[in-house]
Amino acid sequence: MNAGKMKLGVVFPTTEVGNDPGAIAGFAQAAESLGYDHLLAYDHVLGAVPRSEQWQGYTHEDPFHEILTLLAYLAGQTTTIVLATGILILPQRQTALVAKQTAEIDILSGGRLRLGVGVGWNSVEYEALGMDWRTRGARMEEQVRALRALWTNPTVTFRGRFHRIVNAGINPLPVQRPIPIWMGGESDAVIRRVARLADGWIPGGRLRSPTTTHPQVPGGFAAMVETMHKYAAKAGRDPAAIQLERRVAYAAGPQRWRQAMEEWRALSGTHFSISTMQSNLQSVDQHIEALRKFKTEIG
């Protein structure tokens, strides 16, 4: 199957890759040599002991490499592959520091950074990092505006609800001015935010079942994309200008990969990524072999 203009990516297997710098670099270099367009990395600063039986997601037992340090390292280990955060939990971080760090990665990579951001789901991290969980959505919207100002101007004066920057700026500025900002998530608030502010969207879900279009959202991806396009048009934006990325689990198998790709292509999806995590792969070499198999199957 020919992937056409859709860009193919890999999810960095952060919870399974281990701590060997050579293996970490080797995975990214293998993805690049196999012709993948981008590498998408997940983010958590802290894992937490589950606080209730309803706790979902990662815990203190799941290892996460610090996302911006990781991408800075991979910037020097690769030459062409786009390095993407998918997503960075932006509201729990200082905005000016993120602007400085991401500008540096963009410089070191020669303009290959894509910044995916989101509000996250783990209130424990916000608590430990001294940020307010309750205002995370409003804070992130303001952060996006501040980041773009800092990336594109030598000095900035910016006054908002959460920020005060007076005649100050980062130096050096990034290669990309501004760095593309994508957003992750699928709540209605996120979809509206994407439609108004984002360069691209990364809905959640790494699908395994051949009969499930999305595990949480009625109508699946098609309904979400349609809703986002309506919100974008209402906001005065061209819906086609907002790029779209979907992920699929390697464990779903070739039939599901092809089906998911065709579904995404029909929705004007621009990016499609494979996640090899939770696929019972025992080594980095096996993760790399999975990337090779996926690329061979989908063409």
PDB file of C-alpha atoms in Angstrom:
ATOM      1  CA  MET A   1       0.000   0.000   0.000  1.00  0.00           C
ATOM      2  CA  ASN A   2       1.345   3.432  -0.886  1.00  0.00           C
ATOM      3  CA  ALA A   3       1.129   5.908   1.966  1.00  0.00           C
ATOM      4  CA  GLY A   4       0.807   8.803  -0.492  1.00  0.00           C
ATOM      5  CA  LYS A   5       1.373  12.193   1.082  1.00  0.00           C
ATOM      6  CA  MET A   6       0.657  10.972   4.588  1.00  0.00           C
ATOM      7  CA  LYS A   7       3.738  11.280   6.780  1.00  0.00           C
ATOM      8  CA  LEU A   8       4.702   8.163   8.715  1.00  0.00           C
ATOM      9  CA  GLY A   9       6.048   8.319  12.235  1.00  0.00           C
ATOM     10  CA  VAL A  10       7.103   6.197  15.173  1.00  0.00           C
ATOM     11  CA  VAL A  11       6.312   6.532  18.853  1.00  0.00           C
ATOM     12  CA  PHE A  12       9.472   6.474  20.950  1.00  0.00           C
ATOM     13  CA  PRO A  13       9.046   3.456  23.286  1.00  0.00           C
ATOM     14  CA  THR A  14      10.018   5.395  26.381  1.00  0.00           C
ATOM     15  CA  THR A  15       8.692   2.890  28.925  1.00  0.00           C
ATOM     16  CA  GLU A  16      10.477  -0.039  27.263  1.00  0.00           C
ATOM     17  CA  VAL A  17      13.649   1.325  25.647  1.00  0.00           C
ATOM     18  CA  GLY A  18      15.819   1.221  28.775  1.00  0.00           C
ATOM     19  CA  ASN A  19      18.652   3.520  29.781  1.00  0.00           C
ATOM     20  CA  ASP A  20      21.477   2.676  27.368  1.00  0.00           C
ATOM     21  CA  PRO A  21      22.265   5.882  25.429  1.00  0.00           C
ATOM     22  CA  GLY A  22      23.461   3.831  22.460  1.00  0.00           C
ATOM     23  CA  ALA A  23      20.181   1.911  22.281  1.00  0.00           C
ATOM     24  CA  ILE A  24      18.156   5.121  22.605  1.00  0.00           C
ATOM     25  CA  ALA A  25      20.082   6.727  19.768  1.00  0.00           C
ATOM     26  CA  GLY A  26      19.961   3.480  17.794  1.00  0.00           C
ATOM     27  CA  PHE A  27      16.176   3.390  17.833  1.00  0.00           C
ATOM     28  CA  ALA A  28      15.900   6.942  16.490  1.00  0.00           C
ATOM     29  CA  GLN A  29      18.612   6.342  13.891  1.00  0.00           C
ATOM     30  CA  ALA A  30      16.912   3.148  12.740  1.00  0.00           C
ATOM     31  CA  ALA A  31      13.579   4.960  12.352  1.00  0.00           C
ATOM     32  CA  GLU A  32      15.335   7.617  10.293  1.00  0.00           C
ATOM     33  CA  SER A  33      17.160   5.099   8.107  1.00  0.00           C
ATOM     34  CA  LEU A  34      13.905   3.225   7.471  1.00  0.00           C
ATOM     35  CA  GLY A  35      12.428   6.408   6.031  1.00  0.00           C
ATOM     36  CA  TYR A  36      10.081   7.457   8.814  1.00  0.00           C
ATOM     37  CA  ASP A  37       9.259  11.154   8.796  1.00  0.00           C
ATOM     38  CA  HIS A  38       8.969  11.831  12.497  1.00  0.00           C
ATOM     39  CA  LEU A  39       9.545  10.452  15.984  1.00  0.00           C
ATOM     40  CA  LEU A  40       6.925  11.187  18.640  1.00  0.00           C
ATOM     41  CA  ALA A  41       7.862  11.107  22.341  1.00  0.00           C
ATOM     42  CA  TYR A  42       5.560  10.973  25.373  1.00  0.00           C
ATOM     43  CA  ASP A  43       5.981  13.056  28.535  1.00  0.00           C
ATOM     44  CA  HIS A  44       5.729  12.605  32.277  1.00  0.00           C
ATOM     45  CA  VAL A  45       7.912  14.272  34.886  1.00  0.00           C
ATOM     46  CA  LEU A  46       6.628  12.207  37.793  1.00  0.00           C
ATOM     47  CA  GLY A  47       4.899   8.895  38.143  1.00  0.00           C
ATOM     48  CA  ALA A  48       2.586   8.408  41.095  1.00  0.00           C
ATOM     49  CA  VAL A  49       1.371   5.569  43.245  1.00  0.00           C
ATOM     50  CA  PRO A  50      -2.311   5.127  42.250  1.00  0.00           C
ATOM     51  CA  ARG A  51      -4.547   7.023  44.653  1.00  0.00           C
ATOM     52  CA  SER A  52      -7.761   5.121  43.945  1.00  0.00           C
ATOM     53  CA  GLU A  53      -9.080   2.014  42.244  1.00  0.00           C
ATOM     54  CA  GLN A  54     -10.194   4.235  39.368  1.00  0.00           C
ATOM     55  CA  TRP A  55      -6.640   5.435  38.634  1.00  0.00           C
ATOM     56  CA  GLN A  56      -5.843   5.192  34.929  1.00  0.00           C
ATOM     57  CA  GLY A  57      -2.670   5.667  32.951  1.00  0.00           C
ATOM     58  CA  TYR A  58       0.970   5.438  33.926  1.00  0.00           C
ATOM     59  CA  THR A  59       2.243   4.997  37.482  1.00  0.00           C
ATOM     60  CA  HIS A  60       5.519   5.353  39.390  1.00  0.00           C
ATOM     61  CA  GLU A  61       6.564   1.988  37.921  1.00  0.00           C
ATOM     62  CA  ASP A  62       6.633   3.293  34.325  1.00  0.00           C
ATOM     63  CA  PRO A  63       9.969   4.852  33.288  1.00  0.00           C
ATOM     64  CA  PHE A  64       9.897   8.078  31.282  1.00  0.00           C
ATOM     65  CA  HIS A  65      12.923   9.824  29.822  1.00  0.00           C
ATOM     66  CA  GLU A  66      12.665  13.593  30.298  1.00  0.00           C
ATOM     67  CA  ILE A  67      11.200  14.641  26.997  1.00  0.00           C
ATOM     68  CA  LEU A  68      13.091  17.820  26.113  1.00  0.00           C
ATOM     69  CA  THR A  69      16.456  16.471  27.247  1.00  0.00           C
ATOM     70  CA  LEU A  70      15.770  13.341  25.209  1.00  0.00           C
ATOM     71  CA  LEU A  71      14.951  15.283  22.048  1.00  0.00           C
ATOM     72  CA  ALA A  72      18.020  17.489  22.509  1.00  0.00           C
ATOM     73  CA  TYR A  73      20.127  14.327  22.639  1.00  0.00           C
ATOM     74  CA  LEU A  74      18.414  12.855  19.580  1.00  0.00           C
ATOM     75  CA  ALA A  75      18.891  16.130  17.708  1.00  0.00           C
ATOM     76  CA  GLY A  76      22.611  15.363  17.706  1.00  0.00           C
ATOM     77  CA  GLN A  77      22.137  11.692  16.817  1.00  0.00           C
ATOM     78  CA  THR A  78      19.915  12.181  13.737  1.00  0.00           C
ATOM     79  CA  THR A  79      19.877  14.400  10.665  1.00  0.00           C
ATOM     80  CA  THR A  80      16.466  14.394   8.963  1.00  0.00           C
ATOM     81  CA  ILE A  81      13.717  12.939  11.148  1.00  0.00           C
ATOM     82  CA  VAL A  82      11.318  15.428  12.766  1.00  0.00           C
ATOM     83  CA  LEU A  83      11.435  15.317  16.571  1.00  0.00           C
ATOM     84  CA  ALA A  84       7.987  15.761  18.098  1.00  0.00           C
ATOM     85  CA  THR A  85       6.574  15.936  21.590  1.00  0.00           C
ATOM     86  CA  GLY A  86       3.339  14.060  21.719  1.00  0.00           C
ATOM     87  CA  ILE A  87       2.526  15.602  24.084  1.00  0.00           C
ATOM     88  CA  LEU A  88       4.448  17.926  26.418  1.00  0.00           C
ATOM     89  CA  ILE A  89       2.300  18.734  29.457  1.00  0.00           C
ATOM     90  CA  LEU A  90       2.692  22.459  29.029  1.00  0.00           C
ATOM     91  CA  PRO A  91       0.715  24.083  31.895  1.00  0.00           C
ATOM     92  CA  GLN A  92       2.843  22.409  34.560  1.00  0.00           C
ATOM     93  CA  ARG A  93       5.966  24.124  33.170  1.00  0.00           C
ATOM     94  CA  GLN A  94       7.329  27.681  33.146  1.00  0.00           C
ATOM     95  CA  THR A  95       6.544  29.195  29.762  1.00  0.00           C
ATOM     96  CA  ALA A  96       9.707  31.232  29.212  1.00  0.00           C
ATOM     97  CA  LEU A  97      11.863  28.236  30.110  1.00  0.00           C
ATOM     98  CA  VAL A  98       9.955  26.044  27.639  1.00  0.00           C
ATOM     99  CA  ALA A  99      10.460  28.728  24.978  1.00  0.00           C
ATOM    100  CA  LYS A 100      14.204  28.707  25.648  1.00  0.00           C
ATOM    101  CA  GLN A 101      14.534  24.912  25.754  1.00  0.00           C
ATOM    102  CA  THR A 102      12.501  24.281  22.624  1.00  0.00           C
ATOM    103  CA  ALA A 103      14.300  27.028  20.703  1.00  0.00           C
ATOM    104  CA  GLU A 104      17.581  25.313  21.569  1.00  0.00           C
ATOM    105  CA  ILE A 105      16.351  21.929  20.369  1.00  0.00           C
ATOM    106  CA  ASP A 106      15.143  23.531  17.160  1.00  0.00           C
ATOM    107  CA  ILE A 107      18.573  25.092  16.637  1.00  0.00           C
ATOM    108  CA  LEU A 108      20.485  21.890  17.448  1.00  0.00           C
ATOM    109  CA  SER A 109      18.264  19.871  15.111  1.00  0.00           C
ATOM    110  CA  GLY A 110      18.370  22.377  12.258  1.00  0.00           C
ATOM    111  CA  GLY A 111      14.676  23.232  12.517  1.00  0.00           C
ATOM    112  CA  ARG A 112      13.267  19.744  13.097  1.00  0.00           C
ATOM    113  CA  LEU A 113      11.199  20.266  16.250  1.00  0.00           C
ATOM    114  CA  ARG A 114       7.435  19.970  16.429  1.00  0.00           C
ATOM    115  CA  LEU A 115       5.919  20.874  19.794  1.00  0.00           C
ATOM    116  CA  GLY A 116       2.820  18.922  20.724  1.00  0.00           C
ATOM    117  CA  VAL A 117       1.236  20.161  23.952  1.00  0.00           C
ATOM    118  CA  GLY A 118      -1.621  19.216  26.227  1.00  0.00           C
ATOM    119  CA  VAL A 119      -3.032  19.710  29.703  1.00  0.00           C
ATOM    120  CA  GLY A 120      -2.376  16.157  30.920  1.00  0.00           C
ATOM    121  CA  TRP A 121      -4.417  13.985  33.242  1.00  0.00           C
ATOM    122  CA  ASN A 122      -2.214  13.563  36.323  1.00  0.00           C
ATOM    123  CA  SER A 123      -2.940  16.162  39.017  1.00  0.00           C
ATOM    124  CA  VAL A 124      -0.123  14.707  41.131  1.00  0.00           C
ATOM    125  CA  GLU A 125       2.457  16.184  38.749  1.00  0.00           C
ATOM    126  CA  TYR A 126       0.923  19.649  38.939  1.00  0.00           C
ATOM    127  CA  GLU A 127       0.882  19.450  42.720  1.00  0.00           C
ATOM    128  CA  ALA A 128       4.542  18.440  42.913  1.00  0.00           C
ATOM    129  CA  LEU A 129       5.643  21.045  40.353  1.00  0.00           C
ATOM    130  CA  GLY A 130       3.783  23.849  42.115  1.00  0.00           C
ATOM    131  CA  MET A 131       1.250  24.543  39.356  1.00  0.00           C
ATOM    132  CA  ASP A 132      -2.512  24.961  39.582  1.00  0.00           C
ATOM    133  CA  TRP A 133      -4.425  21.983  38.182  1.00  0.00           C
ATOM    134  CA  ARG A 134      -7.710  23.918  38.072  1.00  0.00           C
ATOM    135  CA  THR A 135      -6.543  26.612  35.652  1.00  0.00           C
ATOM    136  CA  ARG A 136      -4.526  24.389  33.298  1.00  0.00           C
ATOM    137  CA  GLY A 137      -6.705  24.922  30.206  1.00  0.00           C
ATOM    138  CA  ALA A 138      -6.775  28.711  30.439  1.00  0.00           C
ATOM    139  CA  ARG A 139      -3.075  28.777  31.295  1.00  0.00           C
ATOM    140  CA  MET A 140      -2.154  26.705  28.246  1.00  0.00           C
ATOM    141  CA  GLU A 141      -4.048  28.990  25.884  1.00  0.00           C
ATOM    142  CA  GLU A 142      -2.108  31.958  27.195  1.00  0.00           C
ATOM    143  CA  GLN A 143       1.142  29.964  27.056  1.00  0.00           C
ATOM    144  CA  VAL A 144       0.678  29.276  23.342  1.00  0.00           C
ATOM    145  CA  ARG A 145       0.434  32.998  22.643  1.00  0.00           C
ATOM    146  CA  ALA A 146       3.447  33.755  24.824  1.00  0.00           C
ATOM    147  CA  LEU A 147       5.551  31.025  23.215  1.00  0.00           C
ATOM    148  CA  ARG A 148       4.868  32.274  19.707  1.00  0.00           C
ATOM    149  CA  ALA A 149       5.754  35.807  20.747  1.00  0.00           C
ATOM    150  CA  LEU A 150       9.017  34.681  22.365  1.00  0.00           C
ATOM    151  CA  TRP A 151      10.017  32.552  19.358  1.00  0.00           C
ATOM    152  CA  THR A 152       9.493  35.317  16.804  1.00  0.00           C
ATOM    153  CA  ASN A 153      10.664  38.546  18.470  1.00  0.00           C
ATOM    154  CA  PRO A 154      14.029  39.589  19.952  1.00  0.00           C
ATOM    155  CA  THR A 155      12.198  41.223  22.854  1.00  0.00           C
ATOM    156  CA  VAL A 156       8.638  40.792  24.070  1.00  0.00           C
ATOM    157  CA  THR A 157       6.237  42.665  26.298  1.00  0.00           C
ATOM    158  CA  PHE A 158       3.425  40.331  27.254  1.00  0.00           C
ATOM    159  CA  ARG A 159       0.954  40.813  30.068  1.00  0.00           C
ATOM    160  CA  GLY A 160      -1.740  38.247  30.746  1.00  0.00           C
ATOM    161  CA  ARG A 161      -3.547  36.450  33.513  1.00  0.00           C
ATOM    162  CA  PHE A 162      -0.610  34.120  34.156  1.00  0.00           C
ATOM    163  CA  HIS A 163       2.383  35.881  32.580  1.00  0.00           C
ATOM    164  CA  ARG A 164       4.249  39.141  32.821  1.00  0.00           C
ATOM    165  CA  ILE A 165       7.165  39.601  30.423  1.00  0.00           C
ATOM    166  CA  VAL A 166       8.472  43.156  29.997  1.00  0.00           C
ATOM    167  CA  ASN A 167      11.024  43.996  27.300  1.00  0.00           C
ATOM    168  CA  ALA A 168      12.719  40.608  27.475  1.00  0.00           C
ATOM    169  CA  GLY A 169      13.384  37.794  25.048  1.00  0.00           C
ATOM    170  CA  ILE A 170      15.258  34.592  24.315  1.00  0.00           C
ATOM    171  CA  ASN A 171      18.517  34.613  22.381  1.00  0.00           C
ATOM    172  CA  PRO A 172      19.160  32.768  20.133  1.00  0.00           C
ATOM    173  CA  LEU A 173      15.774  32.502  18.478  1.00  0.00           C
ATOM    174  CA  PRO A 174      14.758  29.157  16.926  1.00  0.00           C
ATOM    175  CA  VAL A 175      15.213  28.239  13.280  1.00  0.00           C
ATOM    176  CA  GLN A 176      11.440  27.956  12.860  1.00  0.00           C
ATOM    177  CA  ARG A 177       9.716  31.191  13.756  1.00  0.00           C
ATOM    178  CA  PRO A 178       7.429  30.060  15.218  1.00  0.00           C
ATOM    179  CA  ILE A 179       7.933  26.386  16.035  1.00  0.00           C
ATOM    180  CA  PRO A 180       4.763  24.452  15.049  1.00  0.00           C
ATOM    181  CA  ILE A 181       2.419  23.864  17.987  1.00  0.00           C
ATOM    182  CA  TRP A 182       0.137  20.833  17.928  1.00  0.00           C
ATOM    183  CA  MET A 183      -2.328  19.820  20.626  1.00  0.00           C
ATOM    184  CA  GLY A 184      -3.330  16.438  22.002  1.00  0.00           C
ATOM    185  CA  GLY A 185      -6.584  15.236  23.519  1.00  0.00           C
ATOM    186  CA  GLU A 186     -10.193  14.691  22.501  1.00  0.00           C
ATOM    187  CA  SER A 187     -12.493  16.497  24.938  1.00  0.00           C
ATOM    188  CA  ASP A 188     -14.761  19.169  23.504  1.00  0.00           C
ATOM    189  CA  ALA A 189     -12.647  21.856  25.199  1.00  0.00           C
ATOM    190  CA  VAL A 190      -9.526  20.488  23.505  1.00  0.00           C
ATOM    191  CA  ILE A 191     -11.218  20.260  20.101  1.00  0.00           C
ATOM    192  CA  ARG A 192     -12.306  23.900  20.378  1.00  0.00           C
ATOM    193  CA  ARG A 193      -8.799  24.922  21.442  1.00  0.00           C
ATOM    194  CA  VAL A 194      -7.241  23.066  18.514  1.00  0.00           C
ATOM    195  CA  ALA A 195      -9.642  24.730  16.099  1.00  0.00           C
ATOM    196  CA  ARG A 196      -8.704  28.194  17.339  1.00  0.00           C
ATOM    197  CA  LEU A 197      -5.002  27.920  18.128  1.00  0.00           C
ATOM    198  CA  ALA A 198      -3.175  24.811  16.929  1.00  0.00           C
ATOM    199  CA  ASP A 199      -1.168  23.962  13.826  1.00  0.00           C
ATOM    200  CA  GLY A 200      -2.079  20.303  14.235  1.00  0.00           C
ATOM    201  CA  TRP A 201      -4.022  17.824  16.346  1.00  0.00           C
ATOM    202  CA  ILE A 202      -3.127  14.471  17.898  1.00  0.00           C
ATOM    203  CA  PRO A 203      -6.315  12.699  19.069  1.00  0.00           C
ATOM    204  CA  GLY A 204      -5.766   9.976  21.645  1.00  0.00           C
ATOM    205  CA  GLY A 205      -6.040   6.244  21.181  1.00  0.00           C
ATOM    206  CA  ARG A 206      -3.684   3.541  19.877  1.00  0.00           C
ATOM    207  CA  LEU A 207      -6.217   1.183  18.363  1.00  0.00           C
ATOM    208  CA  ARG A 208      -6.014  -2.596  18.692  1.00  0.00           C
ATOM    209  CA  SER A 209      -9.523  -3.854  17.952  1.00  0.00           C
ATOM    210  CA  PRO A 210     -10.533  -4.144  14.283  1.00  0.00           C
ATOM    211  CA  THR A 211     -14.102  -3.137  15.226  1.00  0.00           C
ATOM    212  CA  THR A 212     -13.399  -0.081  17.395  1.00  0.00           C
ATOM    213  CA  THR A 213     -13.000   3.376  15.853  1.00  0.00           C
ATOM    214  CA  HIS A 214     -12.229   5.104  19.138  1.00  0.00           C
ATOM    215  CA  PRO A 215     -12.382   3.739  22.692  1.00  0.00           C
ATOM    216  CA  GLN A 216     -14.138   6.715  24.299  1.00  0.00           C
ATOM    217  CA  VAL A 217     -15.793   8.979  21.738  1.00  0.00           C
ATOM    218  CA  PRO A 218     -19.164   8.147  20.075  1.00  0.00           C
ATOM    219  CA  GLY A 219     -18.748   8.381  16.339  1.00  0.00           C
ATOM    220  CA  GLY A 220     -15.007   7.889  16.656  1.00  0.00           C
ATOM    221  CA  PHE A 221     -12.371   9.842  14.827  1.00  0.00           C
ATOM    222  CA  ALA A 222     -14.706  10.832  11.994  1.00  0.00           C
ATOM    223  CA  ALA A 223     -17.052  12.643  14.392  1.00  0.00           C
ATOM    224  CA  MET A 224     -14.180  14.374  16.166  1.00  0.00           C
ATOM    225  CA  VAL A 225     -12.566  15.594  12.950  1.00  0.00           C
ATOM    226  CA  GLU A 226     -15.917  16.835  11.628  1.00  0.00           C
ATOM    227  CA  THR A 227     -16.533  18.721  14.872  1.00  0.00           C
ATOM    228  CA  MET A 228     -13.063  20.255  14.845  1.00  0.00           C
ATOM    229  CA  HIS A 229     -13.501  21.390  11.240  1.00  0.00           C
ATOM    230  CA  LYS A 230     -16.796  23.088  12.148  1.00  0.00           C
ATOM    231  CA  TYR A 231     -15.180  24.873  15.076  1.00  0.00           C
ATOM    232  CA  ALA A 232     -12.234  25.951  12.892  1.00  0.00           C
ATOM    233  CA  ALA A 233     -14.523  27.413  10.231  1.00  0.00           C
ATOM    234  CA  LYS A 234     -16.491  29.237  12.911  1.00  0.00           C
ATOM    235  CA  ALA A 235     -13.219  30.683  14.222  1.00  0.00           C
ATOM    236  CA  GLY A 236     -12.376  31.961  10.755  1.00  0.00           C
ATOM    237  CA  ARG A 237      -9.679  29.391  10.038  1.00  0.00           C
ATOM    238  CA  ASP A 238      -9.258  27.055   7.072  1.00  0.00           C
ATOM    239  CA  PRO A 239      -9.884  23.567   8.517  1.00  0.00           C
ATOM    240  CA  ALA A 240      -7.519  22.066   5.946  1.00  0.00           C
ATOM    241  CA  ALA A 241      -4.656  24.081   7.451  1.00  0.00           C
ATOM    242  CA  ILE A 242      -4.846  22.045  10.684  1.00  0.00           C
ATOM    243  CA  GLN A 243      -2.793  18.879  10.306  1.00  0.00           C
ATOM    244  CA  LEU A 244      -3.941  15.594  11.841  1.00  0.00           C
ATOM    245  CA  GLU A 245      -1.990  12.744  13.414  1.00  0.00           C
ATOM    246  CA  ARG A 246      -3.288   9.332  14.431  1.00  0.00           C
ATOM    247  CA  ARG A 247      -1.490   6.449  16.123  1.00  0.00           C
ATOM    248  CA  VAL A 248      -1.997   2.723  15.794  1.00  0.00           C
ATOM    249  CA  ALA A 249      -0.661  -0.076  17.990  1.00  0.00           C
ATOM    250  CA  TYR A 250       1.808  -2.497  16.459  1.00  0.00           C
ATOM    251  CA  ALA A 251      -0.011  -5.256  18.380  1.00  0.00           C
ATOM    252  CA  ALA A 252      -3.165  -4.603  16.316  1.00  0.00           C
ATOM    253  CA  GLY A 253      -1.605  -6.373  13.333  1.00  0.00           C
ATOM    254  CA  PRO A 254      -1.275  -5.663   9.587  1.00  0.00           C
ATOM    255  CA  GLN A 255      -4.975  -5.836   8.714  1.00  0.00           C
ATOM    256  CA  ARG A 256      -5.817  -3.199  11.314  1.00  0.00           C
ATOM    257  CA  TRP A 257      -2.836  -1.036  10.316  1.00  0.00           C
ATOM    258  CA  ARG A 258      -4.059  -0.866   6.733  1.00  0.00           C
ATOM    259  CA  GLN A 259      -7.678  -0.320   7.733  1.00  0.00           C
ATOM    260  CA  ALA A 260      -6.762   2.465  10.157  1.00  0.00           C
ATOM    261  CA  MET A 261      -4.562   4.143   7.585  1.00  0.00           C
ATOM    262  CA  GLU A 262      -7.309   4.152   4.972  1.00  0.00           C
ATOM    263  CA  GLU A 263      -9.807   5.494   7.512  1.00  0.00           C
ATOM    264  CA  TRP A 264      -7.397   8.285   8.392  1.00  0.00           C
ATOM    265  CA  ARG A 265      -6.612   9.091   4.769  1.00  0.00           C
ATOM    266  CA  ALA A 266     -10.360   9.427   4.117  1.00  0.00           C
ATOM    267  CA  LEU A 267     -10.518  12.032   6.893  1.00  0.00           C
ATOM    268  CA  SER A 268      -7.649  14.005   5.284  1.00  0.00           C
ATOM    269  CA  GLY A 269      -5.211  12.801   7.917  1.00  0.00           C
ATOM    270  CA  THR A 270      -1.687  14.081   7.346  1.00  0.00           C
ATOM    271  CA  HIS A 271       0.365  12.003   9.808  1.00  0.00           C
ATOM    272  CA  PHE A 272       0.138   8.358  10.892  1.00  0.00           C
ATOM    273  CA  SER A 273       2.339   6.772  13.555  1.00  0.00           C
ATOM    274  CA  ILE A 274       3.073   3.286  14.850  1.00  0.00           C
ATOM    275  CA  SER A 275       3.516   2.557  18.564  1.00  0.00           C
ATOM    276  CA  THR A 276       5.486  -0.580  19.371  1.00  0.00           C
ATOM    277  CA  MET A 277       4.954  -0.315  23.128  1.00  0.00           C
ATOM    278  CA  GLN A 278       2.836  -2.920  24.916  1.00  0.00           C
ATOM    279  CA  SER A 279       3.481  -5.375  22.091  1.00  0.00           C
ATOM    280  CA  ASN A 280       5.465  -7.956  24.074  1.00  0.00           C
ATOM    281  CA  LEU A 281       8.746  -6.903  22.467  1.00  0.00           C
ATOM    282  CA  GLN A 282      11.725  -7.820  24.604  1.00  0.00           C
ATOM    283  CA  SER A 283      14.538  -5.639  23.274  1.00  0.00           C
ATOM    284  CA  VAL A 284      15.277  -2.467  21.342  1.00  0.00           C
ATOM    285  CA  ASP A 285      16.281  -4.662  18.399  1.00  0.00           C
ATOM    286  CA  GLN A 286      12.801  -6.197  18.419  1.00  0.00           C
ATOM    287  CA  HIS A 287      11.230  -2.739  18.473  1.00  0.00           C
ATOM    288  CA  ILE A 288      13.359  -1.796  15.468  1.00  0.00           C
ATOM    289  CA  GLU A 289      12.389  -4.988  13.659  1.00  0.00           C
ATOM    290  CA  ALA A 290       8.740  -4.111  14.311  1.00  0.00           C
ATOM    291  CA  LEU A 291       9.301  -0.727  12.654  1.00  0.00           C
ATOM    292  CA  ARG A 292      10.808  -2.491   9.662  1.00  0.00           C
ATOM    293  CA  LYS A 293       7.878  -4.886   9.399  1.00  0.00           C
ATOM    294  CA  PHE A 294       5.311  -2.089   9.630  1.00  0.00           C
ATOM    295  CA  LYS A 295       7.095  -0.070   6.941  1.00  0.00           C
ATOM    296  CA  THR A 296       7.250  -3.123   4.668  1.00  0.00           C
ATOM    297  CA  GLU A 297       3.565  -3.899   5.144  1.00  0.00           C
ATOM    298  CA  ILE A 298       2.211  -0.424   4.469  1.00  0.00           C
ATOM    299  CA  GLY A 299       4.715   0.532   1.735  1.00  0.00           C
TER     300      GLY A 299
END
